[in-house]
Coordinates of N, CA, C and O in Angstrom, one line a residue:
M722 N 10.9 -34.0 -45.7 CA 11.0 -34.4 -44.3 C 12.5 -34.0 -43.8 O 13.5 -34.3 -44.5
P723 N 12.5 -33.4 -42.7 CA 13.8 -32.8 -42.2 C 14.7 -33.9 -41.6 O 14.0 -35.0 -41.2
N724 N 15.9 -33.8 -41.7 CA 16.8 -34.9 -41.2 C 16.7 -34.8 -39.7 O 16.2 -33.9 -39.0
A725 N 17.2 -35.9 -39.1 CA 17.2 -36.2 -37.6 C 17.8 -35.0 -36.9 O 17.4 -34.6 -35.8
K726 N 19.0 -34.5 -37.4 CA 19.7 -33.4 -36.6 C 18.8 -32.1 -36.5 O 18.7 -31.5 -35.6
V727 N 18.2 -31.7 -37.7 CA 17.4 -30.6 -37.7 C 16.2 -30.8 -36.9 O 15.7 -29.8 -36.1
L728 N 15.5 -31.9 -36.8 CA 14.5 -32.3 -36.1 C 14.7 -32.2 -34.6 O 13.9 -31.6 -33.8
E729 N 15.9 -32.7 -34.2 CA 16.3 -32.6 -32.7 C 16.5 -31.1 -32.4 O 16.2 -30.8 -31.3
E730 N 17.1 -30.3 -33.3 CA 17.4 -28.9 -33.0 C 16.1 -28.2 -32.7 O 15.9 -27.3 -31.8
K731 N 15.0 -28.4 -33.6 CA 13.7 -27.9 -33.4 C 13.0 -28.3 -32.1 O 12.4 -27.5 -31.5
K732 N 13.1 -29.6 -31.8 CA 12.6 -30.0 -30.5 C 13.2 -29.4 -29.3 O 12.6 -29.0 -28.3
A733 N 14.5 -29.2 -29.4 CA 15.2 -28.4 -28.3 C 14.8 -26.9 -28.2 O 14.7 -26.4 -27.2
Q734 N 14.5 -26.3 -29.4 CA 13.9 -24.9 -29.4 C 12.6 -24.9 -28.7 O 12.3 -24.0 -27.9
V735 N 11.7 -25.9 -29.1 CA 10.4 -25.9 -28.5 C 10.6 -26.2 -27.0 O 9.9 -25.5 -26.3
A736 N 11.5 -27.1 -26.6 CA 11.5 -27.4 -25.2 C 12.1 -26.2 -24.4 O 11.6 -25.8 -23.3
S737 N 12.9 -25.4 -25.1 CA 13.4 -24.2 -24.5 C 12.3 -23.2 -24.3 O 12.1 -22.5 -23.2
L738 N 11.6 -23.0 -25.3 CA 10.4 -22.1 -25.3 C 9.4 -22.5 -24.1 O 8.9 -21.6 -23.4
V739 N 9.1 -23.8 -24.0 CA 8.2 -24.3 -23.0 C 8.7 -24.0 -21.7 O 8.0 -23.5 -20.8
E740 N 10.0 -24.2 -21.4 CA 10.7 -24.0 -20.1 C 10.5 -22.5 -19.7 O 10.2 -22.1 -18.7
K741 N 10.8 -21.6 -20.8 CA 10.8 -20.3 -20.5 C 9.3 -19.7 -20.2 O 9.1 -18.9 -19.2
I742 N 8.4 -20.2 -21.0 CA 7.0 -19.9 -20.7 C 6.4 -20.3 -19.3 O 5.8 -19.6 -18.6
Q743 N 6.9 -21.6 -19.0 CA 6.4 -22.2 -17.7 C 7.0 -21.5 -16.5 O 6.4 -21.4 -15.4
N744 N 8.3 -21.1 -16.7 CA 9.0 -20.5 -15.5 C 8.9 -18.9 -15.4 O 9.4 -18.2 -14.6
S745 N 8.0 -18.4 -16.4 CA 7.7 -16.9 -16.3 C 6.4 -16.5 -15.8 O 5.4 -17.2 -16.2
P746 N 6.3 -15.5 -15.0 CA 5.0 -15.1 -14.5 C 4.1 -14.4 -15.6 O 2.9 -14.4 -15.5
A747 N 4.9 -13.7 -16.6 CA 4.1 -13.1 -17.6 C 5.0 -12.9 -18.9 O 6.1 -13.2 -18.9
G748 N 4.1 -12.7 -20.0 CA 4.8 -12.6 -21.3 C 3.8 -11.9 -22.3 O 2.7 -12.0 -22.1
V749 N 4.4 -11.3 -23.3 CA 3.6 -10.6 -24.3 C 4.1 -11.0 -25.7 O 5.3 -11.1 -25.9
L750 N 3.2 -11.2 -26.6 CA 3.4 -11.6 -28.0 C 3.1 -10.3 -28.9 O 2.1 -9.8 -28.7
V751 N 4.0 -10.0 -29.8 CA 3.8 -8.8 -30.6 C 4.1 -9.1 -32.1 O 4.8 -10.0 -32.3
D752 N 3.5 -8.3 -32.9 CA 3.7 -8.2 -34.3 C 4.6 -7.1 -34.6 O 4.3 -5.9 -34.4
Y753 N 5.9 -7.4 -34.9 CA 7.0 -6.3 -34.9 C 7.3 -5.8 -36.3 O 8.2 -5.0 -36.5
K754 N 6.4 -6.1 -37.3 CA 6.8 -5.7 -38.7 C 6.7 -4.2 -38.8 O 5.9 -3.5 -38.2
G755 N 7.6 -3.7 -39.6 CA 7.6 -2.3 -39.9 C 8.5 -1.4 -39.0 O 8.4 -0.2 -39.2
I756 N 9.1 -2.0 -38.0 CA 10.0 -1.2 -37.2 C 11.4 -1.2 -37.7 O 11.9 -2.2 -38.3
N757 N 12.1 -0.1 -37.6 CA 13.5 -0.1 -38.1 C 14.5 -0.7 -37.2 O 14.1 -0.8 -35.9
V758 N 15.7 -0.8 -37.5 CA 16.7 -1.4 -36.7 C 17.1 -0.5 -35.6 O 17.2 -1.1 -34.4
A759 N 17.1 0.8 -35.7 CA 17.3 1.7 -34.5 C 16.3 1.6 -33.5 O 16.6 1.4 -32.2
D760 N 15.0 1.6 -33.8 CA 13.9 1.4 -33.0 C 13.9 0.0 -32.2 O 13.7 -0.1 -31.1
D761 N 14.2 -1.0 -33.0 CA 14.3 -2.3 -32.5 C 15.4 -2.5 -31.6 O 15.2 -3.0 -30.4
T762 N 16.6 -1.8 -31.8 CA 17.7 -1.9 -30.9 C 17.3 -1.2 -29.6 O 17.7 -1.7 -28.5
A763 N 16.7 -0.1 -29.7 CA 16.4 0.7 -28.5 C 15.4 0.0 -27.6 O 15.4 -0.1 -26.3
L764 N 14.4 -0.7 -28.3 CA 13.4 -1.5 -27.6 C 14.0 -2.6 -26.9 O 13.8 -2.9 -25.7
R765 N 14.8 -3.4 -27.6 CA 15.6 -4.5 -27.0 C 16.4 -4.1 -25.8 O 16.5 -4.7 -24.7
K766 N 17.1 -2.9 -25.8 CA 17.9 -2.4 -24.8 C 17.0 -2.1 -23.5 O 17.3 -2.5 -22.5
E767 N 15.9 -1.4 -23.7 CA 15.0 -1.1 -22.7 C 14.4 -2.3 -22.0 O 14.4 -2.5 -20.7
L768 N 14.0 -3.3 -22.8 CA 13.5 -4.6 -22.3 C 14.6 -5.3 -21.5 O 14.3 -5.8 -20.3
R769 N 15.8 -5.4 -21.9 CA 17.0 -6.1 -21.3 C 17.1 -5.4 -20.0 O 17.4 -6.0 -18.9
E770 N 17.2 -4.0 -19.9 CA 17.4 -3.3 -18.7 C 16.4 -3.6 -17.6 O 16.7 -3.4 -16.4
N771 N 15.3 -4.0 -18.1 CA 14.1 -4.2 -17.1 C 13.9 -5.7 -16.8 O 12.9 -6.1 -16.4
G772 N 14.9 -6.5 -17.2 CA 14.8 -8.0 -16.9 C 13.9 -8.7 -17.8 O 13.3 -9.8 -17.4
V773 N 13.6 -8.2 -19.0 CA 12.7 -8.9 -19.9 C 13.4 -9.5 -21.1 O 14.2 -8.8 -21.8
E774 N 13.1 -10.9 -21.3 CA 13.9 -11.5 -22.4 C 13.0 -11.4 -23.6 O 11.8 -11.8 -23.7
Y775 N 13.5 -10.8 -24.8 CA 12.7 -10.5 -26.0 C 13.5 -11.2 -27.1 O 14.6 -11.1 -27.3
S776 N 12.7 -12.0 -27.9 CA 13.2 -12.7 -29.1 C 12.2 -12.9 -30.1 O 10.9 -13.1 -29.8
V777 N 12.6 -12.9 -31.3 CA 11.8 -13.3 -32.5 C 11.7 -14.8 -32.6 O 12.6 -15.5 -32.3
V778 N 10.5 -15.3 -32.7 CA 10.3 -16.8 -32.7 C 9.5 -17.1 -34.0 O 8.6 -16.3 -34.5
K779 N 9.6 -18.4 -34.4 CA 8.9 -18.9 -35.5 C 7.5 -19.3 -35.1 O 7.4 -19.9 -33.9
N780 N 6.5 -19.0 -35.7 CA 5.1 -19.3 -35.3 C 4.9 -20.7 -35.1 O 4.3 -21.2 -34.1
T781 N 5.6 -21.6 -35.9 CA 5.3 -23.1 -35.8 C 6.0 -23.5 -34.5 O 5.4 -24.4 -33.7
M782 N 7.1 -22.9 -34.2 CA 7.9 -23.3 -32.9 C 7.0 -23.0 -31.7 O 6.8 -23.7 -30.7
L783 N 6.4 -21.8 -31.7 CA 5.6 -21.2 -30.7 C 4.3 -22.0 -30.6 O 3.8 -22.2 -29.5
K784 N 3.9 -22.5 -31.6 CA 2.5 -23.3 -31.7 C 2.7 -24.5 -30.9 O 1.9 -24.9 -30.0
F785 N 3.9 -25.2 -31.2 CA 4.2 -26.5 -30.4 C 4.3 -26.2 -29.1 O 3.8 -26.9 -28.2
A786 N 5.0 -25.1 -28.7 CA 5.2 -24.8 -27.2 C 3.9 -24.4 -26.6 O 3.7 -24.9 -25.4
A787 N 3.1 -23.7 -27.2 CA 1.8 -23.3 -26.7 C 0.9 -24.4 -26.5 O 0.3 -24.6 -25.4
K788 N 0.8 -25.4 -27.3 CA 0.1 -26.7 -27.1 C 0.7 -27.4 -26.0 O -0.2 -28.0 -25.2
E789 N 1.9 -27.5 -25.8 CA 2.5 -28.4 -24.7 C 2.3 -27.6 -23.4 O 2.1 -28.3 -22.4
V790 N 2.2 -26.3 -23.3 CA 2.0 -25.6 -22.0 C 0.5 -25.5 -21.8 O 0.1 -25.3 -20.6
G791 N -0.4 -25.7 -22.9 CA -1.8 -25.7 -22.5 C -2.4 -24.2 -22.9 O -3.4 -24.0 -22.5
F792 N -1.6 -23.5 -23.7 CA -2.0 -22.1 -24.2 C -2.7 -22.3 -25.6 O -2.3 -21.6 -26.5
D793 N -3.7 -23.0 -25.7 CA -4.3 -23.2 -27.0 C -5.0 -22.0 -27.5 O -5.0 -21.7 -28.8
D794 N -5.4 -21.1 -26.6 CA -6.0 -19.8 -27.1 C -4.9 -18.8 -27.7 O -5.3 -17.9 -28.5
M795 N -3.7 -19.2 -27.5 CA -2.7 -18.3 -28.0 C -2.5 -18.6 -29.6 O -2.0 -17.7 -30.3
I796 N -2.8 -19.8 -29.9 CA -2.4 -20.3 -31.3 C -3.0 -19.5 -32.5 O -2.4 -19.2 -33.5
E797 N -4.4 -19.1 -32.2 CA -5.0 -18.3 -33.2 C -4.3 -16.9 -33.5 O -4.5 -16.3 -34.5
H798 N -3.5 -16.4 -32.6 CA -2.7 -15.2 -32.8 C -1.3 -15.3 -33.5 O -0.6 -14.4 -33.7
L799 N -0.9 -16.6 -33.8 CA 0.3 -16.9 -34.3 C 0.4 -16.9 -35.8 O 0.4 -17.9 -36.4
N800 N 0.3 -15.7 -36.3 CA 0.5 -15.6 -37.8 C 1.2 -14.3 -38.0 O 1.3 -13.4 -37.2
G801 N 1.8 -14.1 -39.2 CA 2.7 -12.9 -39.4 C 4.0 -13.0 -38.7 O 4.3 -14.0 -38.2
T802 N 4.6 -11.8 -38.5 CA 5.8 -11.7 -37.7 C 5.5 -11.8 -36.2 O 4.6 -11.1 -35.7
T803 N 6.2 -12.5 -35.4 CA 6.0 -12.8 -34.0 C 7.2 -12.7 -33.2 O 8.3 -13.3 -33.5
A804 N 7.2 -11.8 -32.1 CA 8.2 -11.8 -31.2 C 7.6 -11.9 -29.8 O 6.4 -11.6 -29.6
I805 N 8.3 -12.5 -28.9 CA 7.8 -12.8 -27.5 C 8.8 -12.1 -26.5 O 10.0 -12.1 -26.6
A806 N 8.1 -11.4 -25.5 CA 8.8 -10.7 -24.4 C 8.4 -11.5 -23.1 O 7.2 -11.6 -22.9
I807 N 9.4 -12.1 -22.5 CA 9.1 -12.9 -21.3 C 9.8 -12.2 -20.1 O 10.8 -11.9 -20.0
A808 N 8.8 -12.1 -19.1 CA 9.3 -11.4 -17.8 C 10.0 -12.4 -17.0 O 9.5 -13.6 -16.9
S809 N 11.1 -12.0 -16.3 CA 11.8 -12.8 -15.4 C 11.2 -12.6 -14.0 O 10.9 -13.6 -13.1
E810 N 10.9 -11.4 -13.6 CA 10.3 -11.0 -12.3 C 9.2 -10.1 -12.3 O 8.1 -10.4 -11.9
D811 N 9.4 -9.0 -12.9 CA 8.4 -7.9 -12.9 C 7.3 -8.2 -13.9 O 7.5 -8.2 -15.1
V812 N 6.1 -8.6 -13.4 CA 5.0 -8.9 -14.3 C 4.6 -7.8 -15.2 O 4.1 -8.0 -16.3
V813 N 4.7 -6.5 -14.7 CA 4.2 -5.5 -15.5 C 5.2 -5.0 -16.6 O 4.7 -4.4 -17.6
A814 N 6.4 -5.2 -16.5 CA 7.5 -4.6 -17.3 C 7.3 -4.9 -18.8 O 7.3 -4.0 -19.5
P815 N 7.0 -6.1 -19.2 CA 6.8 -6.3 -20.7 C 5.6 -5.6 -21.2 O 5.6 -5.0 -22.3
A816 N 4.6 -5.7 -20.5 CA 3.3 -5.1 -21.0 C 3.5 -3.5 -21.0 O 3.1 -2.8 -22.0
K817 N 4.1 -2.9 -20.0 CA 4.3 -1.5 -19.9 C 5.2 -1.0 -21.0 O 4.9 0.0 -21.7
I818 N 6.4 -1.6 -21.2 CA 7.3 -1.2 -22.3 C 6.8 -1.4 -23.7 O 6.9 -0.5 -24.5
L819 N 6.1 -2.6 -24.0 CA 5.7 -2.9 -25.3 C 4.5 -2.0 -25.6 O 4.2 -1.6 -26.8
A820 N 3.6 -1.8 -24.7 CA 2.3 -1.0 -24.9 C 2.9 0.5 -25.2 O 2.3 1.1 -26.2
K821 N 3.9 1.0 -24.5 CA 4.3 2.4 -24.8 C 5.0 2.4 -26.2 O 4.6 3.3 -27.0
F822 N 5.7 1.4 -26.6 CA 6.3 1.3 -27.8 C 5.3 1.1 -29.0 O 5.4 1.8 -30.0
A823 N 4.3 0.4 -28.8 CA 3.2 0.1 -29.8 C 2.5 1.5 -29.9 O 2.0 1.8 -31.1
K824 N 2.3 2.3 -28.9 CA 1.6 3.5 -28.9 C 2.3 4.5 -29.9 O 1.8 5.2 -30.6
D825 N 3.7 4.5 -29.9 CA 4.5 5.3 -30.6 C 4.8 4.9 -32.1 O 5.3 5.6 -32.9
H826 N 4.5 3.6 -32.4 CA 4.8 2.9 -33.6 C 3.6 2.3 -34.2 O 3.2 1.3 -33.6
D827 N 3.1 2.8 -35.3 CA 1.9 2.3 -35.8 C 1.9 0.9 -36.3 O 0.9 0.1 -36.0
N828 N 2.9 0.4 -36.8 CA 3.0 -1.0 -37.3 C 3.3 -2.0 -36.3 O 3.2 -3.2 -36.4
F829 N 3.7 -1.6 -35.1 CA 4.0 -2.5 -34.1 C 2.8 -2.7 -33.2 O 2.2 -1.8 -32.7
T830 N 2.3 -4.0 -33.2 CA 1.0 -4.2 -32.4 C 1.2 -5.5 -31.4 O 1.9 -6.4 -31.7
I831 N 0.4 -5.3 -30.3 CA 0.5 -6.4 -29.4 C -0.6 -7.4 -29.8 O -1.8 -7.1 -30.1
K832 N -0.2 -8.7 -29.8 CA -1.1 -9.8 -30.3 C -1.9 -10.3 -29.1 O -3.1 -10.5 -29.2
T833 N -1.2 -10.8 -28.2 CA -1.8 -11.4 -26.9 C -0.7 -11.5 -25.9 O 0.4 -11.0 -26.1
G834 N -1.0 -12.2 -24.8 CA 0.0 -12.3 -23.8 C -0.5 -13.4 -22.8 O -1.5 -14.1 -23.0
F835 N 0.4 -13.7 -21.8 CA -0.1 -14.7 -20.8 C 0.3 -14.1 -19.4 O 1.3 -13.4 -19.3
L836 N -0.4 -14.5 -18.5 CA -0.2 -14.0 -17.1 C -0.5 -15.2 -16.1 O -1.7 -15.6 -16.1
E837 N 0.5 -15.5 -15.3 CA 0.2 -16.5 -14.2 C -0.5 -17.8 -14.9 O -1.5 -18.3 -14.3
G838 N 0.0 -18.3 -16.0 CA -0.4 -19.5 -16.5 C -1.7 -19.6 -17.3 O -2.2 -20.6 -17.5
A839 N -2.1 -18.3 -17.7 CA -3.3 -18.3 -18.6 C -3.2 -17.2 -19.7 O -2.5 -16.1 -19.4
V840 N -3.7 -17.5 -20.8 CA -3.5 -16.5 -21.9 C -4.5 -15.4 -21.6 O -5.6 -15.6 -21.2
V841 N -4.1 -14.2 -21.9 CA -4.8 -13.0 -21.6 C -5.0 -12.1 -22.9 O -4.1 -12.1 -23.8
P842 N -6.1 -11.5 -23.2 CA -6.3 -10.7 -24.3 C -5.5 -9.3 -24.2 O -4.9 -9.0 -23.2
V843 N -5.5 -8.6 -25.3 CA -4.8 -7.3 -25.5 C -5.3 -6.3 -24.4 O -4.5 -5.6 -23.9
S844 N -6.6 -6.4 -24.2 CA -7.2 -5.5 -23.2 C -6.5 -5.6 -21.8 O -6.3 -4.6 -21.1
K845 N -6.3 -6.9 -21.4 CA -5.6 -7.1 -20.1 C -4.2 -6.6 -20.1 O -3.7 -6.2 -19.1
I846 N -3.5 -6.8 -21.3 CA -2.1 -6.3 -21.4 C -2.2 -4.7 -21.2 O -1.3 -4.2 -20.5
D847 N -3.2 -4.1 -21.8 CA -3.3 -2.6 -21.7 C -3.5 -2.3 -20.2 O -3.0 -1.2 -19.7
E848 N -4.3 -3.0 -19.5 CA -4.6 -2.8 -18.2 C -3.3 -2.9 -17.2 O -2.9 -2.1 -16.4
L849 N -2.5 -3.9 -17.6 CA -1.2 -4.2 -16.9 C -0.3 -3.0 -17.2 O 0.5 -2.5 -16.3
A850 N -0.3 -2.5 -18.4 CA 0.6 -1.4 -18.9 C 0.3 -0.1 -18.0 O 1.2 0.7 -17.8
K851 N -1.0 0.1 -17.6 CA -1.3 1.3 -16.9 C -1.0 1.2 -15.3 O -1.1 2.3 -14.7
L852 N -0.6 0.0 -14.9 CA -0.3 -0.1 -13.5 C 1.0 0.6 -13.2 O 1.9 0.6 -14.1
P853 N 1.1 1.1 -12.0 CA 2.4 1.7 -11.6 C 3.5 0.6 -11.6 O 3.2 -0.6 -11.4
S854 N 4.7 1.0 -11.6 CA 5.8 0.1 -11.5 C 5.9 -0.6 -10.2 O 5.2 -0.2 -9.3
K855 N 6.7 -1.6 -10.2 CA 6.8 -2.4 -8.9 C 7.3 -1.5 -7.8 O 6.9 -1.5 -6.6
E856 N 8.3 -0.7 -8.0 CA 8.9 0.2 -7.1 C 8.0 1.1 -6.5 O 7.8 1.5 -5.3
V857 N 7.0 1.7 -7.4 CA 6.0 2.7 -7.0 C 5.0 2.0 -6.1 O 4.6 2.6 -5.1
L858 N 4.6 0.8 -6.5 CA 3.6 0.1 -5.7 C 4.2 -0.2 -4.3 O 3.5 -0.1 -3.3
I859 N 5.4 -0.6 -4.3 CA 6.1 -0.9 -2.9 C 6.1 0.4 -2.1 O 5.9 0.4 -1.0
A860 N 6.5 1.5 -2.8 CA 6.5 2.8 -2.0 C 5.2 3.2 -1.5 O 5.1 3.7 -0.3
Q861 N 4.2 3.1 -2.4 CA 2.9 3.3 -1.9 C 2.4 2.5 -0.7 O 1.8 3.0 0.3
T862 N 2.7 1.2 -0.8 CA 2.4 0.3 0.3 C 3.1 0.7 1.6 O 2.5 0.8 2.7
L863 N 4.4 1.0 1.5 CA 5.2 1.4 2.7 C 4.6 2.7 3.3 O 4.6 2.8 4.5
Y864 N 4.3 3.7 2.4 CA 3.7 4.9 2.8 C 2.4 4.7 3.6 O 2.2 5.3 4.6
S865 N 1.5 3.8 3.1 CA 0.3 3.5 3.8 C 0.6 2.9 5.1 O -0.2 3.1 6.1
F866 N 1.6 2.0 5.3 CA 2.0 1.5 6.6 C 2.5 2.6 7.5 O 2.3 2.5 8.7
N867 N 3.3 3.5 7.0 CA 3.9 4.5 7.7 C 3.1 5.7 8.1 O 3.3 6.4 9.1
Y868 N 2.0 5.9 7.4 CA 1.2 7.0 7.6 C 0.6 7.1 8.9 O 0.7 8.3 9.6
P869 N 0.0 6.1 9.5 CA -0.6 6.2 10.8 C 0.5 6.5 11.9 O 0.3 7.4 12.8
I870 N 1.6 5.9 11.7 CA 2.8 6.1 12.7 C 3.2 7.6 12.5 O 3.5 8.3 13.5
M871 N 3.3 8.1 11.3 CA 3.7 9.5 11.1 C 2.7 10.5 11.8 O 3.1 11.4 12.3
Q872 N 1.3 10.2 11.6 CA 0.3 11.0 12.2 C 0.5 11.0 13.7 O 0.3 12.0 14.4
L873 N 0.8 9.8 14.2 CA 0.9 9.7 15.7 C 2.1 10.6 16.2 O 2.0 11.3 17.2
A874 N 3.2 10.5 15.5 CA 4.4 11.3 15.8 C 4.1 12.8 15.7 O 4.5 13.6 16.6
I875 N 3.4 13.2 14.7 CA 3.0 14.7 14.6 C 2.1 15.1 15.8 O 2.3 16.1 16.4
A876 N 1.1 14.2 16.2 CA 0.3 14.5 17.2 C 1.0 14.6 18.6 O 0.8 15.5 19.4
L877 N 2.0 13.6 18.7 CA 2.7 13.6 20.0 C 3.6 14.9 20.1 O 3.8 15.4 21.2
N878 N 4.2 15.3 18.9 CA 5.1 16.4 18.9 C 4.2 17.7 19.3 O 4.7 18.6 19.9
A879 N 3.0 17.7 18.7 CA 2.1 18.9 19.0 C 1.8 19.0 20.5 O 1.8 20.1 21.1
I880 N 1.5 17.8 21.1 CA 1.2 17.8 22.5 C 2.5 18.3 23.3 O 2.4 18.9 24.3
A881 N 3.6 17.7 22.9 CA 4.8 18.1 23.6 C 5.1 19.6 23.5 O 5.5 20.2 24.5
E882 N 4.9 20.2 22.3 CA 5.1 21.5 22.1 C 4.1 22.4 22.9 O 4.5 23.4 23.5
K883 N 2.9 21.9 23.0 CA 1.8 22.5 23.8 C 2.2 22.5 25.2 O 2.1 23.4 26.0
G884 N 2.7 21.4 25.6 CA 3.0 21.1 27.0 C 4.2 22.1 27.4 O 4.2 22.6 28.5
E885 N 5.2 22.3 26.5 CA 6.2 23.1 26.8 C 5.7 24.5 26.9 O 6.2 25.4 27.8
A886 N 4.8 24.9 26.1 CA 4.2 26.3 26.2 C 3.4 26.5 27.4 O 3.5 27.5 28.1
D887 N 2.7 25.5 27.8 CA 2.0 25.5 29.1 C 2.9 25.6 30.3 O 2.6 26.3 31.2
Q888 N 4.0 24.8 30.1 CA 5.0 24.9 31.2 C 5.6 26.2 31.3 O 5.7 26.8 32.5
E889 N 5.9 26.8 30.2 CA 6.5 28.2 30.3 C 5.5 29.2 30.8 O 5.9 30.1 31.6
A890 N 4.2 29.0 30.4 CA 3.2 30.0 30.9 C 3.0 29.8 32.4 O 3.0 30.8 33.2
L891 N 3.1 28.5 32.9 CA 3.0 28.3 34.4 C 4.1 28.9 35.0 O 4.0 29.5 36.0
V892 N 5.3 28.7 34.6 CA 6.6 29.2 35.1 C 6.5 30.8 35.3 O 6.8 31.2 36.3
S893 N 6.0 31.3 34.2 CA 6.0 32.8 34.1 C 4.9 33.4 35.1 O 5.0 34.3 35.8
T894 N 3.8 32.6 35.2 CA 2.7 32.9 36.2 C 3.2 32.8 37.6 O 2.9 33.7 38.5
L895 N 3.8 31.7 37.8 CA 4.5 31.5 39.2 C 5.5 32.4 39.6 O 5.4 32.9 40.7
A896 N 6.4 32.7 38.6 CA 7.3 33.7 38.8 C 6.7 35.1 39.1 O 7.1 35.9 40.0
G897 N 5.7 35.4 38.4 CA 5.0 36.6 38.6 C 4.4 36.8 40.0 O 4.4 37.7 40.7
K898 N 3.8 35.6 40.4 CA 3.1 35.5 41.8 C 4.2 35.6 42.8 O 4.1 36.3 43.9
A899 N 5.3 35.0 42.6 CA 6.4 35.0 43.6 C 7.0 36.4 43.7 O 7.2 36.9 44.8
E900 N 7.1 37.2 42.6 CA 7.6 38.5 42.6 C 6.5 39.4 43.3 O 7.0 40.3 44.1
A901 N 5.3 39.2 43.0 CA 4.3 40.0 43.7 C 4.3 39.7 45.3 O 4.2 40.7 46.0
E902 N 4.4 38.5 45.7 CA 4.5 38.1 47.1 C 5.7 38.8 47.7 O 5.7 39.2 48.8
A903 N 6.9 38.7 47.0 CA 8.1 39.4 47.6 C 8.0 40.8 47.7 O 8.4 41.4 48.6
A904 N 7.2 41.4 46.7 CA 7.0 42.9 46.9 C 6.1 43.2 48.0 O 6.3 44.2 48.6
E905 N 5.1 42.4 48.3 CA 4.2 42.6 49.4 C 5.0 42.5 50.6 O 4.7 43.3 51.5
E906 N 5.8 41.5 50.8 CA 6.6 41.3 52.0 C 7.5 42.4 52.2 O 7.8 42.9 53.3
A907 N 8.1 42.9 51.1 CA 9.0 44.0 51.2 C 8.2 45.4 51.7 O 8.8 46.2 52.4
A908 N 7.0 45.4 51.2 CA 6.3 46.6 51.6 C 5.8 46.6 53.0 O 5.5 47.6 53.5
E909 N 5.5 45.4 53.6 CA 5.1 45.3 55.0 C 6.2 45.7 55.9 O 6.8 46.2 56.5

């Protein structure tokens, strides 16, 4: 039986995990065994740069946290080595980074994840990983809003250019008529 101090520390760890999971829109659990320190350091750096908190957790601590949050489906995946990547803002970032890393490293596997308060299978994580980044989605949305306006501007420009060409043709026609009339008057 652990002493009271150790028990309080473990309760604090579980409470911290619960808070992180509840305040996060998405997270991914991975089995990280078999990766070397250099690869792990590079992975952690990329995750940190994308606003993702990544940490190794004890399965028992995560089991208590999962029960408290209501993620009972997650418990069956808590065996072996486990690390959790928790998104702070970008829902796609942990899935995208970890799926790419798992593809390049045979021993590194995605166990499960959570999205908007529900446990999701690996297939859903793979779908998220294939989505464009947040910046690309925003750019595509803005382009779709601007496209009709851009087409209108192109059409109006074409009309204006045609109008200028028509005006020039009209001026040259009128100038030609005026010269012809002037020549007729001079001939009379």
